[in-house]
């Protein structure tokens, strides 16, 4: 199990989340980088991200593509457009395509299955899905069509906070932890993660979330700072949610790095991306620092430019207007400049080998 390696205990996690001593923080970055190198090596795997649709029936209080945000024009990519992205991913030597979307039944399960089959027919790409909470039958259908991995962040393990910021749909209680178990049973490689610094998120709950990464034995972990979107209730009324100073986790980029580094210590063999949220807050240095503080994955955005601005889960998503070719070239030169190599093959999670 990944948890048996170098896991810091609860008190160490809390210390590293709250310390103001720069030497202690340097030690955290150093350990995360060393554990990353020892367990997943210097290769950085590239995943091509395709934001298939911004249609969404949910009203998450943090997310810019929530149903109630009528300012966002809605789109659904065509099969041909997705296959064009697939070709770009293959030409660039990527091992994985990530299909992400809002949660909407009009993004039909049968159509997604056809897209998966078409990609699998033409390429050796691994396919990761990030399509939110769907019926068990959909998850099974997509797995049978050839999808390999599923990303579903539990966002926060504080049930009360989660229910507030991620309201359940009528008659269907959101239970992302249960869904992660179901996804695992269905045969997916499973990824999850959290938002860092959600108004209302306490250090106690953040410590518990980081410990949970280990008990869930995640193959992939995505974490990033919460970035307020002006057209959402959480941004408009943050004062209603914020905890007292000292209790409230700040949504700073630095707190994002701390959680990323701790995720690496807790799950040494997981695939962990240097997320776009870090690059959005910290510019190009954000991706680099993520890679130096535990991450081993980069996800260049391959979504056609005409749709980029519409997939605005938070404002100024990094490089939101950059063409796919530019975003790939930028990622490659950054990785090489760090002395890291570009991963070849699918980049399956070493965590599945379970022998650390
Ligand atoms: N519909 C899918 C994909 C959502 S987008 C799902 O619900 O799983 C992927 C991730 O973006 C979310 O899991 C969330 O953690 C993150 N996200 C959403 N709004 C955000 C915000 N305002 N700031 C930072 N990250 C955000």
Short mmCIF file of C-alpha atoms and ligand atoms in Angstrom, two decimals:
data_model
loop_
_atom_site.label_atom_id
_atom_site.label_comp_id
_atom_site.label_asym_id
_atom_site.label_seq_id
_atom_site.Cartn_x
_atom_site.Cartn_y
_atom_site.Cartn_z
CA UNK A 1 0.00 0.00 0.00
CA UNK A 2 1.21 3.46 -0.77
CA UNK A 3 0.52 4.55 2.79
CA UNK A 4 3.20 2.30 4.23
CA UNK A 5 6.06 4.34 2.76
CA UNK A 6 7.01 7.68 4.26
CA UNK A 7 3.71 8.91 5.64
CA UNK A 8 3.94 11.92 7.94
CA UNK A 9 1.56 11.64 10.88
CA UNK A 10 -1.34 13.97 11.67
CA UNK A 11 0.78 16.32 13.78
CA UNK A 12 3.46 16.62 11.13
CA UNK A 13 0.85 17.31 8.46
CA UNK A 14 -0.65 20.07 10.61
CA UNK A 15 2.77 21.52 11.32
CA UNK A 16 3.67 21.65 7.64
CA UNK A 17 0.35 23.26 6.79
CA UNK A 18 0.70 25.99 9.39
CA UNK A 19 4.40 26.66 9.90
CA UNK A 20 5.71 30.12 9.15
CA UNK A 21 9.32 28.99 9.38
CA UNK A 22 10.87 29.14 5.87
CA UNK A 23 13.41 26.44 6.76
CA UNK A 24 10.63 24.02 7.66
CA UNK A 25 8.94 24.75 4.36
CA UNK A 26 12.18 24.19 2.47
CA UNK A 27 12.38 20.82 4.18
CA UNK A 28 8.85 19.98 3.01
CA UNK A 29 9.69 20.88 -0.60
CA UNK A 30 12.94 18.90 -0.37
CA UNK A 31 11.25 15.78 1.00
CA UNK A 32 8.42 15.93 -1.54
CA UNK A 33 10.90 16.26 -4.40
CA UNK A 34 13.05 13.40 -3.07
CA UNK A 35 10.05 11.09 -2.58
CA UNK A 36 8.79 11.96 -6.07
CA UNK A 37 12.16 11.13 -7.60
CA UNK A 38 12.54 7.90 -5.64
CA UNK A 39 9.05 6.53 -6.36
CA UNK A 40 7.98 7.86 -9.77
CA UNK A 41 11.29 9.07 -11.20
CA UNK A 42 12.18 12.08 -13.32
CA UNK A 43 9.77 11.42 -16.18
CA UNK A 44 6.93 13.91 -16.53
CA UNK A 45 3.90 12.42 -18.27
CA UNK A 46 1.79 14.63 -20.48
CA UNK A 47 -1.99 14.29 -20.59
CA UNK A 48 -3.95 16.16 -23.24
CA UNK A 49 -6.98 17.85 -21.67
CA UNK A 50 -10.13 18.17 -23.76
CA UNK A 51 -12.99 20.12 -22.20
CA UNK A 52 -15.76 18.36 -24.07
CA UNK A 53 -18.69 20.42 -22.78
CA UNK A 54 -19.49 23.16 -20.26
CA UNK A 55 -23.14 22.13 -19.96
CA UNK A 56 -23.93 21.49 -16.33
CA UNK A 57 -27.09 20.80 -14.35
CA UNK A 58 -25.43 21.45 -10.99
CA UNK A 59 -25.16 24.63 -8.99
CA UNK A 60 -21.87 24.23 -7.16
CA UNK A 61 -21.28 27.44 -5.24
CA UNK A 62 -17.63 27.65 -6.33
CA UNK A 63 -17.82 26.86 -10.03
CA UNK A 64 -18.16 29.34 -12.91
CA UNK A 65 -20.00 26.89 -15.18
CA UNK A 66 -22.79 26.28 -12.65
CA UNK A 67 -26.28 26.06 -14.17
CA UNK A 68 -27.40 29.42 -12.74
CA UNK A 69 -24.59 31.32 -14.46
CA UNK A 70 -26.51 32.45 -17.52
CA UNK A 71 -23.59 34.60 -18.72
CA UNK A 72 -21.74 31.57 -20.06
CA UNK A 73 -22.72 30.38 -23.54
CA UNK A 74 -22.96 26.58 -23.48
CA UNK A 75 -21.26 24.23 -25.92
CA UNK A 76 -20.81 20.55 -26.67
CA UNK A 77 -17.90 19.52 -28.88
CA UNK A 78 -18.58 17.27 -31.86
CA UNK A 79 -17.04 13.82 -32.22
CA UNK A 80 -14.92 15.12 -35.10
CA UNK A 81 -13.59 18.01 -32.99
CA UNK A 82 -12.63 15.58 -30.22
CA UNK A 83 -10.90 13.29 -32.72
CA UNK A 84 -8.95 16.32 -34.02
CA UNK A 85 -7.67 16.87 -30.45
CA UNK A 86 -6.82 13.17 -30.29
CA UNK A 87 -4.63 13.54 -33.39
CA UNK A 88 -2.80 16.48 -31.83
CA UNK A 89 -2.18 14.39 -28.68
CA UNK A 90 -0.81 11.47 -30.72
CA UNK A 91 1.44 13.71 -32.84
CA UNK A 92 2.82 15.34 -29.70
CA UNK A 93 3.64 11.89 -28.27
CA UNK A 94 1.18 12.03 -25.36
CA UNK A 95 0.11 8.79 -23.68
CA UNK A 96 -3.25 9.93 -22.33
CA UNK A 97 -6.29 11.95 -23.30
CA UNK A 98 -8.45 13.42 -20.51
CA UNK A 99 -12.10 14.06 -21.38
CA UNK A 100 -13.63 16.54 -18.94
CA UNK A 101 -17.07 18.17 -18.83
CA UNK A 102 -19.76 19.59 -16.60
CA UNK A 103 -22.39 17.18 -15.38
CA UNK A 104 -25.27 16.94 -17.82
CA UNK A 105 -27.29 14.00 -19.11
CA UNK A 106 -27.39 15.68 -22.52
CA UNK A 107 -23.71 14.77 -22.72
CA UNK A 108 -25.14 11.36 -23.57
CA UNK A 109 -23.53 8.27 -22.06
CA UNK A 110 -23.93 6.35 -25.33
CA UNK A 111 -22.24 9.14 -27.29
CA UNK A 112 -19.31 9.30 -24.83
CA UNK A 113 -18.97 5.51 -25.23
CA UNK A 114 -18.84 5.93 -29.04
CA UNK A 115 -16.15 8.61 -28.71
CA UNK A 116 -14.12 6.34 -26.40
CA UNK A 117 -14.44 3.43 -28.85
CA UNK A 118 -13.40 5.63 -31.78
CA UNK A 119 -10.29 6.89 -29.92
CA UNK A 120 -9.38 3.35 -28.88
CA UNK A 121 -9.87 2.07 -32.44
CA UNK A 122 -7.47 4.64 -33.87
CA UNK A 123 -4.83 5.07 -31.13
CA UNK A 124 -3.03 3.51 -28.15
CA UNK A 125 -3.95 6.44 -25.90
CA UNK A 126 -5.11 5.78 -22.35
CA UNK A 127 -8.39 7.59 -21.66
CA UNK A 128 -9.16 9.39 -18.43
CA UNK A 129 -12.70 10.60 -17.81
CA UNK A 130 -13.66 13.54 -15.59
CA UNK A 131 -17.40 13.80 -16.18
CA UNK A 132 -18.66 14.11 -12.63
CA UNK A 133 -21.33 12.05 -10.88
CA UNK A 134 -23.16 9.76 -13.24
CA UNK A 135 -25.17 6.53 -13.03
CA UNK A 136 -23.37 3.29 -12.30
CA UNK A 137 -24.57 2.05 -15.72
CA UNK A 138 -22.77 4.97 -17.42
CA UNK A 139 -19.52 4.26 -15.58
CA UNK A 140 -19.78 0.59 -16.63
CA UNK A 141 -20.61 1.42 -20.23
CA UNK A 142 -17.62 3.75 -20.54
CA UNK A 143 -15.28 1.24 -18.91
CA UNK A 144 -16.49 -1.45 -21.32
CA UNK A 145 -15.92 0.96 -24.21
CA UNK A 146 -12.29 1.19 -23.11
CA UNK A 147 -11.94 4.11 -20.67
CA UNK A 148 -9.03 3.48 -18.32
CA UNK A 149 -9.18 6.04 -15.53
CA UNK A 150 -11.67 8.29 -13.74
CA UNK A 151 -11.05 11.55 -11.90
CA UNK A 152 -13.60 12.67 -9.34
CA UNK A 153 -12.41 15.08 -6.67
CA UNK A 154 -14.20 14.79 -3.33
CA UNK A 155 -13.41 18.55 -3.02
CA UNK A 156 -13.63 18.49 0.80
CA UNK A 157 -14.26 15.63 3.22
CA UNK A 158 -16.16 17.96 5.56
CA UNK A 159 -19.69 16.65 4.86
CA UNK A 160 -21.47 19.79 5.98
CA UNK A 161 -19.26 22.07 3.89
CA UNK A 162 -19.48 19.75 0.89
CA UNK A 163 -23.30 19.64 1.04
CA UNK A 164 -23.34 23.45 1.20
CA UNK A 165 -20.98 24.17 -1.69
CA UNK A 166 -22.04 21.23 -3.85
CA UNK A 167 -25.82 20.98 -3.47
CA UNK A 168 -27.23 17.54 -4.25
CA UNK A 169 -29.57 17.13 -7.19
CA UNK A 170 -33.21 16.43 -6.25
CA UNK A 171 -33.59 12.84 -5.06
CA UNK A 172 -29.96 12.01 -5.53
CA UNK A 173 -27.59 12.60 -2.63
CA UNK A 174 -24.03 13.37 -3.68
CA UNK A 175 -21.67 10.83 -2.15
CA UNK A 176 -18.39 11.14 -3.98
CA UNK A 177 -16.51 8.84 -1.60
CA UNK A 178 -18.99 6.04 -2.34
CA UNK A 179 -18.64 6.75 -6.06
CA UNK A 180 -14.85 6.46 -5.82
CA UNK A 181 -15.34 2.94 -4.40
CA UNK A 182 -17.75 2.11 -7.20
CA UNK A 183 -15.33 3.40 -9.83
CA UNK A 184 -12.55 1.27 -8.36
CA UNK A 185 -14.84 -1.82 -8.40
CA UNK A 186 -15.71 -1.08 -12.01
CA UNK A 187 -12.04 -1.43 -12.86
CA UNK A 188 -10.92 2.17 -13.28
CA UNK A 189 -7.64 3.59 -12.10
CA UNK A 190 -9.03 6.15 -9.64
CA UNK A 191 -8.10 9.76 -9.01
CA UNK A 192 -9.50 12.30 -6.60
CA UNK A 193 -8.51 15.43 -4.78
CA UNK A 194 -9.66 18.62 -3.13
CA UNK A 195 -9.95 22.36 -3.40
CA UNK A 196 -7.59 24.21 -1.08
CA UNK A 197 -8.86 27.27 0.79
CA UNK A 198 -12.61 26.98 0.22
CA UNK A 199 -14.32 29.55 2.47
CA UNK A 200 -15.41 27.43 5.44
CA UNK A 201 -12.55 24.92 5.14
CA UNK A 202 -10.76 24.44 8.47
CA UNK A 203 -7.23 23.20 9.05
CA UNK A 204 -8.73 20.24 10.96
CA UNK A 205 -10.69 19.15 7.92
CA UNK A 206 -7.73 19.74 5.58
CA UNK A 207 -5.49 17.52 7.72
CA UNK A 208 -8.18 14.80 7.59
CA UNK A 209 -8.49 15.19 3.79
CA UNK A 210 -4.76 14.72 3.31
CA UNK A 211 -4.83 11.61 5.50
CA UNK A 212 -7.76 10.38 3.43
CA UNK A 213 -5.64 10.47 0.25
CA UNK A 214 -3.68 7.63 1.85
CA UNK A 215 -6.64 5.60 3.09
CA UNK A 216 -8.33 5.88 -0.33
CA UNK A 217 -5.06 4.63 -1.81
CA UNK A 218 -5.46 7.00 -4.74
CA UNK A 219 -3.70 6.36 -8.05
CA UNK A 220 -4.01 10.02 -9.08
CA UNK A 221 -4.36 13.13 -6.91
CA UNK A 222 -5.42 16.55 -8.17
CA UNK A 223 -5.27 19.50 -5.79
CA UNK A 224 -5.40 23.20 -6.42
CA UNK A 225 -6.22 26.44 -4.65
CA UNK A 226 -9.84 27.56 -4.80
CA UNK A 227 -10.04 30.59 -7.13
CA UNK A 228 -13.12 32.81 -6.66
CA UNK A 229 -15.27 33.28 -9.77
CA UNK A 230 -17.19 36.59 -9.60
CA UNK A 231 -20.43 35.05 -10.91
CA UNK A 232 -20.72 32.52 -8.09
CA UNK A 233 -22.32 32.76 -4.62
CA UNK A 234 -19.14 31.65 -2.88
CA UNK A 235 -17.25 34.62 -4.32
CA UNK A 236 -20.12 37.08 -3.89
CA UNK A 237 -20.84 36.16 -0.27
CA UNK A 238 -17.56 34.75 0.99
CA UNK A 239 -17.99 36.53 4.36
CA UNK A 240 -20.93 34.23 5.12
CA UNK A 241 -18.68 31.21 4.83
CA UNK A 242 -15.21 32.26 6.05
CA UNK A 243 -14.01 30.91 9.40
CA UNK A 244 -12.04 32.88 11.98
CA UNK A 245 -8.41 33.72 11.20
CA UNK A 246 -6.19 30.87 12.20
CA UNK A 247 -8.95 28.32 11.55
CA UNK A 248 -9.71 29.18 7.91
CA UNK A 249 -7.37 27.63 5.32
CA UNK A 250 -6.20 30.44 3.01
CA UNK A 251 -6.67 29.92 -0.73
CA UNK A 252 -3.13 31.00 -1.52
CA UNK A 253 -0.93 29.43 -4.13
CA UNK A 254 1.58 28.64 -1.39
CA UNK A 255 -1.04 26.63 0.52
CA UNK A 256 -1.67 24.81 -2.77
CA UNK A 257 2.01 23.79 -2.93
CA UNK A 258 1.97 22.66 0.70
CA UNK A 259 -0.98 20.34 0.05
CA UNK A 260 0.59 19.06 -3.20
CA UNK A 261 3.85 18.27 -1.40
CA UNK A 262 2.01 16.51 1.44
CA UNK A 263 -0.04 14.50 -1.07
CA UNK A 264 3.26 13.24 -2.50
CA UNK A 265 4.53 12.24 0.96
CA UNK A 266 1.27 10.43 1.76
CA UNK A 267 0.95 8.69 -1.63
CA UNK A 268 4.51 8.32 -2.94
CA UNK A 269 3.53 6.42 -6.07
CA UNK A 270 0.49 8.40 -7.17
CA UNK A 271 0.41 10.38 -10.38
CA UNK A 272 0.09 14.01 -9.30
CA UNK A 273 -0.36 16.87 -11.78
CA UNK A 274 1.04 20.33 -11.46
CA UNK A 275 -2.45 21.80 -11.87
CA UNK A 276 -3.65 24.71 -13.97
CA UNK A 277 -4.91 26.47 -10.83
CA UNK A 278 -1.29 26.79 -9.64
CA UNK A 279 -0.20 28.20 -13.00
CA UNK A 280 -3.15 30.58 -13.00
CA UNK A 281 -2.14 32.11 -9.67
CA UNK A 282 1.63 31.94 -10.04
CA UNK A 283 2.19 32.38 -13.79
CA UNK A 284 4.55 30.03 -15.66
CA UNK A 285 6.56 29.57 -12.44
CA UNK A 286 3.49 27.86 -10.96
CA UNK A 287 3.76 24.80 -13.15
CA UNK A 288 7.50 24.64 -12.52
CA UNK A 289 7.23 24.92 -8.75
CA UNK A 290 4.51 22.25 -8.76
CA UNK A 291 6.90 19.90 -10.58
CA UNK A 292 9.64 20.68 -8.04
CA UNK A 293 7.37 20.13 -5.06
CA UNK A 294 5.97 16.68 -5.78
CA UNK A 295 4.17 16.70 -9.15
CA UNK A 296 5.02 14.38 -12.04
CA UNK A 297 2.23 15.14 -14.51
CA UNK A 298 1.38 18.10 -16.76
CA UNK A 299 -1.93 18.46 -18.59
CA UNK A 300 -1.64 20.80 -21.62
CA UNK A 301 -5.03 22.05 -22.74
CA UNK A 302 -6.02 20.79 -26.21
CA UNK A 303 -9.56 22.22 -26.20
CA UNK A 304 -10.23 24.21 -29.42
CA UNK A 305 -9.65 27.91 -28.83
CA UNK A 306 -13.23 28.88 -29.61
CA UNK A 307 -14.42 26.92 -26.55
CA UNK A 308 -11.64 27.81 -24.10
CA UNK A 309 -13.17 30.93 -22.63
CA UNK A 310 -16.50 29.19 -22.18
CA UNK A 311 -15.00 26.51 -19.92
CA UNK A 312 -14.39 29.10 -17.27
CA UNK A 313 -14.67 27.18 -14.00
CA UNK A 314 -12.60 30.03 -12.54
CA UNK A 315 -11.43 33.31 -14.11
CA UNK A 316 -8.35 33.60 -16.28
CA UNK A 317 -7.74 29.90 -16.40
CA UNK A 318 -4.05 29.80 -17.35
CA UNK A 319 -3.31 30.17 -21.03
CA UNK A 320 -7.00 30.12 -21.77
CA UNK A 321 -6.43 31.57 -25.22
CA UNK A 322 -3.20 29.76 -26.03
CA UNK A 323 -3.40 27.39 -29.01
CA UNK A 324 -2.78 23.70 -28.30
CA UNK A 325 0.56 23.76 -30.14
CA UNK A 326 1.79 26.68 -28.01
CA UNK A 327 0.65 25.11 -24.80
CA UNK A 328 2.44 21.84 -25.71
CA UNK A 329 5.67 23.60 -26.76
CA UNK A 330 5.64 25.67 -23.55
CA UNK A 331 5.19 22.57 -21.39
CA UNK A 332 7.95 20.61 -23.15
CA UNK A 333 10.56 23.35 -22.88
CA UNK A 334 9.71 23.99 -19.22
CA UNK A 335 10.05 20.31 -18.32
CA UNK A 336 13.38 19.99 -20.12
CA UNK A 337 14.70 23.19 -18.52
CA UNK A 338 14.09 21.57 -15.12
CA UNK A 339 16.31 18.65 -16.13
CA UNK A 340 13.33 16.30 -16.20
CA UNK A 341 12.48 13.93 -19.05
CA UNK A 342 9.26 13.55 -21.03
CA UNK A 343 7.48 10.33 -20.06
CA UNK A 344 6.80 7.83 -22.83
CA UNK A 345 3.93 5.35 -22.99
CA UNK A 346 0.61 5.65 -21.19
CA UNK A 347 1.98 6.67 -17.81
CA UNK A 348 -0.21 4.28 -15.83
CA UNK A 349 -0.08 4.81 -12.09
CA UNK A 350 2.90 3.07 -10.46
CA UNK A 351 0.66 2.93 -7.38
CA UNK A 352 -1.16 -0.03 -8.93
CA UNK A 353 2.01 -2.10 -8.58
CA UNK A 354 1.59 -1.94 -4.77
CA UNK A 355 5.09 -3.03 -3.85
CA UNK A 356 6.75 -0.01 -2.27
N1 LIG B 1 -17.88 18.06 -13.63
C1 LIG B 1 -16.64 17.41 -13.25
C2 LIG B 1 -15.42 18.24 -13.61
C3 LIG B 1 -15.38 19.53 -12.85
S1 LIG B 1 -14.03 20.62 -13.23
C4 LIG B 1 -16.69 17.10 -11.78
O1 LIG B 1 -17.51 17.69 -11.08
O2 LIG B 1 -15.90 16.29 -11.32
C5 LIG B 1 -12.71 19.87 -12.35
C6 LIG B 1 -12.34 20.48 -11.00
O3 LIG B 1 -12.18 21.88 -11.09
C7 LIG B 1 -13.35 20.31 -9.91
O4 LIG B 1 -13.32 19.02 -9.35
C8 LIG B 1 -12.94 21.39 -8.90
O5 LIG B 1 -12.10 20.86 -7.88
C9 LIG B 1 -12.14 22.39 -9.78
N2 LIG B 1 -12.77 23.72 -9.70
C10 LIG B 1 -14.04 24.05 -9.93
N3 LIG B 1 -14.26 25.36 -9.63
C11 LIG B 1 -13.07 25.85 -9.19
C12 LIG B 1 -12.64 27.13 -8.69
N4 LIG B 1 -13.47 28.17 -8.59
N5 LIG B 1 -11.34 27.27 -8.33
C13 LIG B 1 -10.47 26.23 -8.42
N6 LIG B 1 -10.82 25.01 -8.86
C14 LIG B 1 -12.11 24.81 -9.24
#
